[in-house]
XYZ file of C-alpha atoms in Angstrom:
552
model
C 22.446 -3.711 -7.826
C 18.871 -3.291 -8.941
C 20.011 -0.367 -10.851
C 21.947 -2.467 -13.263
C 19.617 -3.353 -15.677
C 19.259 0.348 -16.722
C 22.994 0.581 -16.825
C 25.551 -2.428 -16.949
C 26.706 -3.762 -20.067
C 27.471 -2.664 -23.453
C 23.624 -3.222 -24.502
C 22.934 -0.406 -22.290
C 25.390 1.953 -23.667
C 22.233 3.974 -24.973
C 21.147 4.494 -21.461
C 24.512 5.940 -19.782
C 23.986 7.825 -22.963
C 20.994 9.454 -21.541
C 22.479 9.507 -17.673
C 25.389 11.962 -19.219
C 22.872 13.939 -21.437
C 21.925 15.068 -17.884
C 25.394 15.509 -16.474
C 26.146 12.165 -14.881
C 29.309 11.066 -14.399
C 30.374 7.483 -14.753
C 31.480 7.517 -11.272
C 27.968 8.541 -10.422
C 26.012 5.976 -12.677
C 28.636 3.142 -11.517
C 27.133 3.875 -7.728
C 23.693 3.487 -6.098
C 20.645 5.044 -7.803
C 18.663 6.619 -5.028
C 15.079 7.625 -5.893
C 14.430 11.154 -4.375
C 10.365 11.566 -4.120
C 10.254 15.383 -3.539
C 6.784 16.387 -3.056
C 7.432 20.033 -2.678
C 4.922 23.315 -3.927
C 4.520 26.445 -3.849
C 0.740 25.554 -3.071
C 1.161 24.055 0.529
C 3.087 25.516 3.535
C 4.429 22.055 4.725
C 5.581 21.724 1.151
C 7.224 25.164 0.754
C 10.733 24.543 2.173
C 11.216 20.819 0.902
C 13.637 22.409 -1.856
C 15.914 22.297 1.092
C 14.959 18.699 3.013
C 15.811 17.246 -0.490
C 19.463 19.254 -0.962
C 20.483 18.268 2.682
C 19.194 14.809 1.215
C 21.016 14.517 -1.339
C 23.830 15.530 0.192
C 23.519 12.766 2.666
C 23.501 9.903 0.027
C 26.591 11.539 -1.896
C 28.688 11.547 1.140
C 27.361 7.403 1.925
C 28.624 6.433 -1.686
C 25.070 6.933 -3.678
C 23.667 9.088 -6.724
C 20.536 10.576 -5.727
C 17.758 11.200 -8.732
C 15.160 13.359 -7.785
C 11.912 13.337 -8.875
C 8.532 15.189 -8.308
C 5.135 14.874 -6.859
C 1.920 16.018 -6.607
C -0.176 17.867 -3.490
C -2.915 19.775 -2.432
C -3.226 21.734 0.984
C -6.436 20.560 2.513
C -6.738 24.111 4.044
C -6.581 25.736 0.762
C -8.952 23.133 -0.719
C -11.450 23.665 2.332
C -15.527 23.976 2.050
C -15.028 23.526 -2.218
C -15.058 21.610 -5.435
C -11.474 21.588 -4.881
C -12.034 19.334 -1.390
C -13.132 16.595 -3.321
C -9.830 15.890 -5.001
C -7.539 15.808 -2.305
C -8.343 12.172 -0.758
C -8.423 10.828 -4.404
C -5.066 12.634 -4.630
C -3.609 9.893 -2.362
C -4.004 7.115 -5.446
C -2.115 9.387 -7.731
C 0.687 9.828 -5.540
C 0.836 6.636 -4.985
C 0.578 5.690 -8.740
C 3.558 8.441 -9.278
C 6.209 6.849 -7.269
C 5.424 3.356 -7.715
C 5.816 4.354 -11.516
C 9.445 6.085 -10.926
C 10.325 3.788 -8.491
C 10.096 0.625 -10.697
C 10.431 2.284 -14.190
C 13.624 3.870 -13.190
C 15.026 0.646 -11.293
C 16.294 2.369 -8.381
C 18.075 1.105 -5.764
C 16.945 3.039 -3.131
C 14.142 5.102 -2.060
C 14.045 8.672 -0.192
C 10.357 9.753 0.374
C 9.887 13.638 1.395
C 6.345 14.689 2.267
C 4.560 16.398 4.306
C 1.030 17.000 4.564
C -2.073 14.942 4.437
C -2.673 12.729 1.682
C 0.996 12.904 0.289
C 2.610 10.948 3.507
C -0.268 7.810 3.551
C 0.513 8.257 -0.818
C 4.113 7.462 -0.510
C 3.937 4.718 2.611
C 1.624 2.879 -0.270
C 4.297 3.187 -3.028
C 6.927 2.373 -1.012
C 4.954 -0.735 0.614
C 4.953 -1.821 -3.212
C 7.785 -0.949 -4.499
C 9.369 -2.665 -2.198
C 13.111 -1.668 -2.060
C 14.593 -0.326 0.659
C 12.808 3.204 1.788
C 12.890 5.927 3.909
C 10.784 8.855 5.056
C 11.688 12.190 5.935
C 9.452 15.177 6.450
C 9.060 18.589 6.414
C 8.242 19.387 9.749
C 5.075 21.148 12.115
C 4.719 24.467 11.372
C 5.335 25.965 14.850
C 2.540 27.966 16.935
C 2.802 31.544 18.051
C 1.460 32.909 21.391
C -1.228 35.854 20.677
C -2.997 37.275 23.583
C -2.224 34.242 25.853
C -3.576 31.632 23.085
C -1.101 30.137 21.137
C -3.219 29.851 17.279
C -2.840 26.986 14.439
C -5.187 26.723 11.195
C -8.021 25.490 13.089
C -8.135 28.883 15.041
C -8.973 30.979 11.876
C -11.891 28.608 10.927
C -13.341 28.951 14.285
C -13.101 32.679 14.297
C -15.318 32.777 11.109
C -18.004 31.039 12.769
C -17.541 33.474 16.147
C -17.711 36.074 13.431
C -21.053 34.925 11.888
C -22.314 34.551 15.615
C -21.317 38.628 16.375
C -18.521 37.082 18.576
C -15.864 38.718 16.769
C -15.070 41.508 14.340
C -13.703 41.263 11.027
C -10.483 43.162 12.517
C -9.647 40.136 15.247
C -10.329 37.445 12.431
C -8.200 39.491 10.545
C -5.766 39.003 13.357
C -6.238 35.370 13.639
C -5.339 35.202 9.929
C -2.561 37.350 9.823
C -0.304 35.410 13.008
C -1.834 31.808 13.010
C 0.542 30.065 10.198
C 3.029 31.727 10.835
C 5.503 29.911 8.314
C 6.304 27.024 6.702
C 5.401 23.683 8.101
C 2.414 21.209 8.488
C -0.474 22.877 10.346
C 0.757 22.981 14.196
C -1.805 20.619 15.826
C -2.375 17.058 16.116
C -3.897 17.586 12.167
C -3.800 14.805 9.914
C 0.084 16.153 8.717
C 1.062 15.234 11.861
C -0.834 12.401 12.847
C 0.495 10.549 9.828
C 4.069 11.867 10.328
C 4.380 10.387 13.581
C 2.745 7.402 12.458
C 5.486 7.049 10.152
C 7.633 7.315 13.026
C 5.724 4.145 14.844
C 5.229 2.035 11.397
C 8.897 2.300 11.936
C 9.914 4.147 8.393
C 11.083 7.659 9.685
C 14.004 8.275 11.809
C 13.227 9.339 15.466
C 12.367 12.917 15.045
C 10.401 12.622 11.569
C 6.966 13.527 13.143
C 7.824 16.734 15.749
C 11.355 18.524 14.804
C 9.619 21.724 13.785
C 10.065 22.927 10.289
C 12.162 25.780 10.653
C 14.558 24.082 12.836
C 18.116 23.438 11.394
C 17.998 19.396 13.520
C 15.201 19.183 10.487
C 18.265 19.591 7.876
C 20.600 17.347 9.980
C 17.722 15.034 10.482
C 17.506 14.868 6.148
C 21.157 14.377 5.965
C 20.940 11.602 8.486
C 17.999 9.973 5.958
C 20.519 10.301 2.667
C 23.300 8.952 4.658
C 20.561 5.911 6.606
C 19.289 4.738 3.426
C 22.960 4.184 1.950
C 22.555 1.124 4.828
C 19.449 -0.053 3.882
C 20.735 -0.770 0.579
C 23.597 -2.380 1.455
C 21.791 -4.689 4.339
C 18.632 -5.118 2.047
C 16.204 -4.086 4.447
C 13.065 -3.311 2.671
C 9.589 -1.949 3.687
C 8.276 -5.554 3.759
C 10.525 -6.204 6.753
C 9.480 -3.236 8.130
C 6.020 -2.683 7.925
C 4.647 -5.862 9.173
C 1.380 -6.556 11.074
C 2.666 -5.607 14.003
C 4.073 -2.658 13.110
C 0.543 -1.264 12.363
C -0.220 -2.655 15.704
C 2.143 -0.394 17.016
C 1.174 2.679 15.024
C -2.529 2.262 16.419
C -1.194 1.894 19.876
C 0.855 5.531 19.359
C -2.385 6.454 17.654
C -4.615 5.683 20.374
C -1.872 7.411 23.049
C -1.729 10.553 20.917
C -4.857 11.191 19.822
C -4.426 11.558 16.480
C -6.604 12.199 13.625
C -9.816 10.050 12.270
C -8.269 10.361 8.834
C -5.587 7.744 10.271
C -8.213 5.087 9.912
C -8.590 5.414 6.505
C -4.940 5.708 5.845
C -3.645 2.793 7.653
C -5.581 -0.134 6.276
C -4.825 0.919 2.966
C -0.946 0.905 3.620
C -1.440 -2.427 5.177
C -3.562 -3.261 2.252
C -0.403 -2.987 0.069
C 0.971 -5.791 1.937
C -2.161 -7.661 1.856
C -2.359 -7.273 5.455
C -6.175 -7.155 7.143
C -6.989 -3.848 9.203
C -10.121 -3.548 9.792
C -11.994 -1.230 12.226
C -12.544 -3.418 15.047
C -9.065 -3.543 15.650
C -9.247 0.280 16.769
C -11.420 -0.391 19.354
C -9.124 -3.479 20.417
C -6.566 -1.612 20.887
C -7.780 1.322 22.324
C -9.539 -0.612 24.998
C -6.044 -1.328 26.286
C -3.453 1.461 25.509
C -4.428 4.693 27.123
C -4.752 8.474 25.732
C -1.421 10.416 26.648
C -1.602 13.615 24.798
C -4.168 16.070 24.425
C -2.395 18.270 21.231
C -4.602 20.849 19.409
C -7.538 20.372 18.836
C -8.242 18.018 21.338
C -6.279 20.605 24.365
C -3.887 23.498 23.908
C -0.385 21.716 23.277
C 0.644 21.500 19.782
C 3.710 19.929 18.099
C 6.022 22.092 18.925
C 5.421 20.981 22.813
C 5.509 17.267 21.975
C 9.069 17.549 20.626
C 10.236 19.536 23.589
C 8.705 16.873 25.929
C 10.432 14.017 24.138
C 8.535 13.459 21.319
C 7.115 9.893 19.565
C 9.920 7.941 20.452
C 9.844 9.273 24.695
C 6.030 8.270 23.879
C 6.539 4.872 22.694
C 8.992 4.038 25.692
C 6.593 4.835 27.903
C 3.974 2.775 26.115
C 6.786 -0.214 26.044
C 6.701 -0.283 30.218
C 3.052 -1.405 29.939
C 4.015 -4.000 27.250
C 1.571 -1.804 25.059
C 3.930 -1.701 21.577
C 6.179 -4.446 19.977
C 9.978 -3.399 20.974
C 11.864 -6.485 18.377
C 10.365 -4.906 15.401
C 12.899 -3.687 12.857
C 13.074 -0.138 11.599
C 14.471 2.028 8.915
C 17.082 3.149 11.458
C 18.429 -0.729 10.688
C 17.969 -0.928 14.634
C 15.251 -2.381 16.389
C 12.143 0.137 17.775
C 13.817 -1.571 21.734
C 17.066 0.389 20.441
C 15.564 3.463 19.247
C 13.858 3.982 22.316
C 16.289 3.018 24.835
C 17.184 6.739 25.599
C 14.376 8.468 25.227
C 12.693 9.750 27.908
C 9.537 12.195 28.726
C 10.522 15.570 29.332
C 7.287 16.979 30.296
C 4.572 14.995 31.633
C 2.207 18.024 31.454
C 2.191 17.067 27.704
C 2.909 13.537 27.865
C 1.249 11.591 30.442
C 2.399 8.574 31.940
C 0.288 5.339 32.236
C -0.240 6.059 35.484
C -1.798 9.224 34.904
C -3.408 9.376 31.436
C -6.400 11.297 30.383
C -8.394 8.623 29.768
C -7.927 4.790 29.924
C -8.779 4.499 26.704
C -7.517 5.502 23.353
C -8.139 9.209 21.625
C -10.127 7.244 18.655
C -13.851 4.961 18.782
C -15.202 3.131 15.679
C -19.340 3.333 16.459
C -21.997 0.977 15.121
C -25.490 0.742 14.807
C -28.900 0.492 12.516
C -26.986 3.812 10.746
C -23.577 2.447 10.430
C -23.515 -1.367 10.160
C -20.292 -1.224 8.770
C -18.764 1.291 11.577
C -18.025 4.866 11.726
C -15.367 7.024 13.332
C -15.059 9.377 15.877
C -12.146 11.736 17.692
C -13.288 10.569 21.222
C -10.440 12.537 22.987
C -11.341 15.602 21.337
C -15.362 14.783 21.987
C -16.484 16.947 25.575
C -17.529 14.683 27.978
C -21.349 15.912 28.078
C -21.198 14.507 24.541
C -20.098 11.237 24.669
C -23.617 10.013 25.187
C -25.838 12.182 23.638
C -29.966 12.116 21.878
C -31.489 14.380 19.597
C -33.446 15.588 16.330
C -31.803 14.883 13.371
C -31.114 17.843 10.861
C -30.685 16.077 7.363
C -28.661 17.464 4.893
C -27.718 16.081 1.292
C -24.219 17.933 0.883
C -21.774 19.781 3.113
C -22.641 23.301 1.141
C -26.208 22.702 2.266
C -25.425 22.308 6.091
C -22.615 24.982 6.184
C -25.567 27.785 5.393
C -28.214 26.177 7.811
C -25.329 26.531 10.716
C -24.546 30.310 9.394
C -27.994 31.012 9.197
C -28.394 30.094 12.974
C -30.957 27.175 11.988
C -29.423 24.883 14.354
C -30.425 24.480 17.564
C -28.792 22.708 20.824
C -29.313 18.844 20.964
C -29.379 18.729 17.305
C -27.765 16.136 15.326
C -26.846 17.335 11.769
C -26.170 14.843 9.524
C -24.695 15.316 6.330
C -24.589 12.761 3.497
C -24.090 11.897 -0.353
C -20.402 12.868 1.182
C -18.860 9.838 0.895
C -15.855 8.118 -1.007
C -18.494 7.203 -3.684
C -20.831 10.077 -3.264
C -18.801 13.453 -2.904
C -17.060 12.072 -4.645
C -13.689 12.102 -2.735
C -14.990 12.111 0.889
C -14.371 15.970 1.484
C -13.238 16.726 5.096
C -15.833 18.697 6.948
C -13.729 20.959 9.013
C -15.991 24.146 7.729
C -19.471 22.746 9.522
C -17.466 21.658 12.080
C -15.283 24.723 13.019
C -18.685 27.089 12.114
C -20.262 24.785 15.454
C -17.485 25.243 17.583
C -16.814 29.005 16.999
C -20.285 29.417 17.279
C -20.256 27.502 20.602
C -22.451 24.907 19.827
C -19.584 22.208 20.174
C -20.505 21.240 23.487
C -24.295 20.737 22.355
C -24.608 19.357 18.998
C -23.441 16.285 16.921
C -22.621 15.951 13.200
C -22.740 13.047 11.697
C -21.338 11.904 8.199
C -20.417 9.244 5.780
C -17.711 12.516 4.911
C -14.706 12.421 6.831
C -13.115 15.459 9.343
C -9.876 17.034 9.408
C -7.572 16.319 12.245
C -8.374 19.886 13.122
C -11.940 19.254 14.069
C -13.171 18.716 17.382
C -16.518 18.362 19.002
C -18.947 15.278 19.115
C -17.849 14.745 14.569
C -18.739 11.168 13.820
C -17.446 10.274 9.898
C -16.652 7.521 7.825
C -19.938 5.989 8.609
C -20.283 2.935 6.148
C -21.843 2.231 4.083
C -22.447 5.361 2.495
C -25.759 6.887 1.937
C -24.589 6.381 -2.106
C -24.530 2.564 -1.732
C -27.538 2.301 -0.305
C -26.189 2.553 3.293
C -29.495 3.168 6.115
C -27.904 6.860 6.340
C -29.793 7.358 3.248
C -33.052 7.044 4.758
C -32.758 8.727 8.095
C -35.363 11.592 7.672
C -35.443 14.742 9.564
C -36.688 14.732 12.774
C -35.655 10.884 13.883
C -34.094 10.739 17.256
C -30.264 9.223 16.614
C -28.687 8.167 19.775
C -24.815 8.394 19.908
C -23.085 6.093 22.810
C -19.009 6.403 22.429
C -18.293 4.829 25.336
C -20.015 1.793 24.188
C -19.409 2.192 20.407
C -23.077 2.412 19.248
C -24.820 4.889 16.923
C -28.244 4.338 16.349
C -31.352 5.820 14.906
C -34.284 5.284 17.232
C -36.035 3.538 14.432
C -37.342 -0.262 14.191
C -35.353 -2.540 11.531
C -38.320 -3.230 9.686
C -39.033 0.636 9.212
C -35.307 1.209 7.492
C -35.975 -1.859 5.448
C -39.346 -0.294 3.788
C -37.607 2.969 3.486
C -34.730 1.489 1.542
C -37.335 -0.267 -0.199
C -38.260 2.880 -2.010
C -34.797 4.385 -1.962
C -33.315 5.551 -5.236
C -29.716 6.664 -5.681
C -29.217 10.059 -6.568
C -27.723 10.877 -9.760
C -23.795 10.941 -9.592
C -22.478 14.368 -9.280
C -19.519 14.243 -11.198
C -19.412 11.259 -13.728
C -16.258 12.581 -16.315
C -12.373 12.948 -15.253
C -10.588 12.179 -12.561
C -13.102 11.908 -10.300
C -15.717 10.211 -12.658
C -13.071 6.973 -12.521
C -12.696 7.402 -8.682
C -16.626 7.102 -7.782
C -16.801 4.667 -9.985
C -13.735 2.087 -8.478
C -12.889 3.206 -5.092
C -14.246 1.173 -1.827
C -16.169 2.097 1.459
C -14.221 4.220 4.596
C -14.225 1.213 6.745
C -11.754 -0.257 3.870
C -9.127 2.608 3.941
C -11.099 4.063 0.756
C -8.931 2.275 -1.485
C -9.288 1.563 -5.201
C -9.743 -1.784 -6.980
């Protein structure tokens, strides 16, 4: 056992020392040691009840023969950190996690891995430090938080956001946002929509690391606590057959997890996160890939924001796994691929079946023949950008107009509340960036402020920022390079005419080459916001969006 070298042999008496200074018994330091990542907080509601994924965990491993050793992590609730300083941590948050359990994981010898997250930086955090760590892992989350019916609209996160904006437009009063905020989270769980949380949760499910049911068994369910007992007692196997992430995460499983991608919809954040898992494994994702593959496998689901389902309804209708069969009939996913259920994804989808085709669609019938995500490019994003495209309206898909420049998120936020926007506008926001924020904040306040003000349907917004999963509307991010390495986003002035084309993957500022090249001519960076801390070393060594953000 890899655990040996902390605790075979009489030169490590003074370690077995230490094991029974905490309680351990020899039986239980003569068995398995089973890392136990626990990410849970009392700061984030998917986070809140992962005191009790972690026991029904633990109890799992005991009864397969192991010891489990739990150990903590690090989060922050994107919500909570929305339209602040505090915004700018939470991508760079997904290095430290990382960092954290690769450090446990290989410091402390283990055996075995358990990985319990939940929410949007900690899942794509973990898949990294378990891609290089490199034992044999597991995943199991917290679950969706589930959505209640108020009125005849069922309400998630992104509902409260967009009532502050129909508030600043005199579509609301403060009692009905007050309403919103009192019944739209209703408990614990990842935000109920097709949010980041999810997306990555489900693509954890497809990547092949999470038991069927990781992604949609709601929170509050008790199949969530059998599903965590299943992990403890699943990883017991993986030990003992050697099956490690390496086998498992291979390039076609990220093939796979762009097909479910592209079929459900999912966030934009998902193409920063899954090139730099893949990067782990020195595997090449780039953004063209996204396009491949979403020429070919069709949208499916239209979850929240995109349409009015939310997690809750893709669980009852069969969930990833009823998704990925149907997928398999058009030859659309890899079925030989091995998983962390030491079966093969053909075995783990044998069974399952749609339940409801009004939230999954079959190929036959999708919502679009194409996938839920584009990568644009153009004179303003040579390096590619991202959009939602399922969650885009149609009358937006091809779209000209003014643009509104803005050098931070604060700056446009006001404009929008101060009713300085107009229809056909394009606002573009920069100097938001990996580099520039720094920490590439999400931009679901300017977005949410357009769409409860009902400009949605009517104007753009454009970024080298990134969105939340919760944002919908015509919200192009990621667009690399950034305006803080020089990228031509730097120089578009207020007033050019930027022409956005999803269908055929352009974005473009009606401006000739030779006029961006004399304006970068005289472009000077700005000064770095933040230059000390944390964040100081982040601007200074992370890469662009179109490379997953990562660090080197």
């Amino acid at each position: 056992m890899k655990s040996d070298i902390v605790k075979k042999g009489i030169e490590r008496a003074p370690h077995r020392s230490l094991f029974k200074a905490m309680g351990y018994t020899d039986e239980e330091i003569a068995r398995p040691l089973i890392g136990v990542a626990n990410s849970k907080s009392e700061i984030i509601p998917g986070h809140i009840n992962l005191d009790k994924i972690a026991e029904a965990v633990k109890a799992g491993i005991r009864m397969a023969g192991g010891t489990p050793v739990e150990f903590s992590t690090i989060g922050v609730c994107d919500g909570i950190a929305m339209g602040h300083t505090g915004m700018k941590y939470s991508l760079p948050t997904r290095e430290l996690i990382a960092d954290c359990c690769e450090s446990m994981g290989i410091a402390n010898s283990f055996d075995g891995m358990v990985f319990i997250p939940n929410c949007d930086k900690i899942v794509p955090g973990m898949l990294m430090a378990a891609a290089r760590i490199n034992i044999p892992s597991i995943f199991i989350s917290g679950g969706p938080m589930l959505s209640l019916k108020r009125e005849g609209k069922y309400l998630d996160l992104n509902s409260v956001f967009e009532a502050v904006g129909s508030y600043k437009a005199g579509k609301m009063t403060e009692d009905e946002v007050c309403e919103y905020e009192d019944h739209s989270c209703p408990g614990c769980g990842s935000c109920s929509g097709m949010f980041t949380a999810n997306s990555m949760n489900c693509l954890t499910e497809a990547l092949g690391m999470g038991l069927p049911g990781n992604g949609t068994i709601p929170a509050v369910y008790a199949e969530r606590i059998r599903l965590a007992k299943k992990a403890g007692l699943k990883i017991m196997e993986l030990v003992e057959k050697g099956i490690k992430p390496s086998d498992i995460m291979v390039q076609e499983a990220f093939d796979n997890a762009l097909a479910v991608d592209m079929a459900l919809g999912c966030s934009t954040n998902s193409a920063l996160h899954l090139p730099a898992i893949a990067n782990e494994l020195n595997i090449k994702m780039d953004l063209e890939i996204i396009n491949e593959i979403s020429g070919r496998v069709p949208n499916l689901c239209r979850l929240a924001p995109a349409g009015t389902h939310h997690v809750q309804d893709l669980y009852n209708a069969g969930g990833v796994q009823a998704l990925m069969n149907e997928l398999a009939k058009g030859g659309l996913i890899d079925e030989s691929l091995m998983t962390c259920t030491a079966k093969t994804v053909r075995e783990n989808i044998l069974n399952a079946s749609i339940k409801d085709h009004s939230v999954i669609r079959s190929l036959s019938d999708p919502y679009s023949t194409t996938g839920g995500l584009a990568v644009l490019k153009g004179n303003i994003a040579p390096d590619g950008s991202v959009v939602k495209r399922s969650a885009v309206d149609e009358k937006m898909l091809r779209h000209k107009g003014p643009a509104r420049v803005f050098d931070s998120e604060d700056d446009a936020i006001k404009a929008i509340y101060e009713a300085k926007i107009s229809k056909g506008d394009v606002i573009i926001i920069r100097y938001e960036g990996p580099k520039g924020g720094p920490g590439m904040r999400e931009m679901l306040g300017p977005t949410s402020a357009i769409a409860g003000m009902g400009l949605d349907k009517d104007v753009a917004l454009l970024t080298d920022g990134r969105f939340s999963g919760a944002s919908r509307g015509a919200s192009i991010g990621h667009i690399s390079p950034e305006a803080m390495e020089g990228g031509p986003l730097a120089v578009v002035r207020e007033g050019d005419i930027i022409e956005i084309d999803i269908p055929e993957g352009k974005l473009n500022a009606l401006i000739s080459d030779s006029e961006i090249s004399k304006r970068l001519a005289l472009w000077k960076a700005p000064k770095p916001r933040i230059t000390s801390g944390y964040l100081g070393r982040y601007s200074r060594m992370v890469t662009s969006a179109n490379r997953g953000a990562v660090l080197e």
